[in-house]
Amino acid sequence: MPTASQIIVPTLHHLPRCSPEVQKLELQVLWEPSTESIGVEILMSLERLKVLKFMLTMSMVPDVLPRLATLSSLTELWLSVQYMDTGDQDDEDITMPDVTFPALTKLSLQTDYMSQSNVFLRICCFPRLQELYIRVEKVESTELDSEDLATMVRLISQCCAHTVLEKINVQIDGDSSEQLFSAVSLRPLNVFRRLRILEIGADLHFLLDDNTVRDMATSWPCLEYLELWVLAPPQSLTPTTLEGLMHLAKHCPSLQTLAINVDTSRPITTPLSELDGSHCNHVLDDLSTVHSPVLGDPSEIGAVLNAIFPNLTRVNEDEIDEIRDSWRPVEEAMRKLRDGCQSEDTA
């Protein structure tokens, strides 16, 4: 029975002759990892190729990446990496030359392991990349490794232009981990001043305090979506509180959607009288507190949220019943405040 490469390679050989002007190509190569080659050099003649969706075995990457980078019109690259053969080298010691994709604006990278994603980021450079999507489907052990995620964040800040990247989406599948991930490790991302969207999904306990949230908010004035689908830290540790949300309301006027663990058990130190228009975001209408139930006074929490997010209409709509139900008194408190304001306006 012919292998996948034996079927695809002859077809690709005809492509430059039959469709030399092709701009979009999608290859689904679903064979077991091996040393088979699919003749990537054939793609090099497709000079107008702009979008490439490519399933391949990572044993070919040392050969493939430099060749793909020569496609000067390539703006979108989708790679699903199923296997990596780095020979006798450890991931940290790989000595491939830097590979620059000069025109790439969108990259979607799917790997089995975090180390594979990190190797890819370590050897590549994307001076025009605007959108970065990374999905890791497995982990090397039964638990996620917070150090691997910290390394990934650092590599993203090194391989992408700080004034160009606008969207980062990192999703890591795997078993829940008891490891703590200090959100201080997210600070390398603060250099992306034009960042509009940051989405991270991982079953790690994020330590994200109000000062770190403030630094993020002041670094990303264009932020529209911030979604941190992660585990809440133990309550004994410093978490994000409503004070942290105030920083986002003040410094991110375009923020539309927010998903973040919030500890509402701690007292609010900023008086409501100080929350003037400069602390107000009129755009955000959707808030998820992820794994965080209400632990404080619903009326006080509702008053703060109403002051900083006056157009907030959806709170934990898609969360589990326990979380969603605990926030209903807060929503009711916000509704009463708004109804009261409307009554005063019409009086």
CSV table of C-alpha atoms in Angstrom, one decimal, residues 210 213-218 242-253 279:
chain,number,residue,atom,x,y,z
A,210,ASP,CA,-2.6,43.8,41.6
A,213,VAL,CA,-2.0,43.7,36.7
A,214,ARG,CA,-1.1,47.4,36.9
A,215,ASP,CA,2.1,46.8,34.9
A,216,MET,CA,0.2,44.8,32.3
A,217,ALA,CA,-2.5,47.5,32.0
A,218,THR,CA,-0.1,50.4,31.6
A,242,LEU,CA,-11.0,44.4,42.5
A,243,GLU,CA,-8.2,46.9,42.9
A,244,GLY,CA,-6.4,45.2,40.1
A,245,LEU,CA,-9.5,45.5,37.9
A,246,MET,CA,-9.4,49.2,38.5
A,247,HIS,CA,-6.0,49.4,36.8
A,248,LEU,CA,-7.4,47.7,33.7
A,249,ALA,CA,-10.4,50.1,33.7
A,250,LYS,CA,-8.2,53.1,33.9
A,251,HIS,CA,-5.4,52.2,31.5
A,252,CYS,CA,-7.2,50.0,28.9
A,253,PRO,CA,-10.1,52.0,27.5
A,279,HIS,CA,-10.9,55.1,36.2
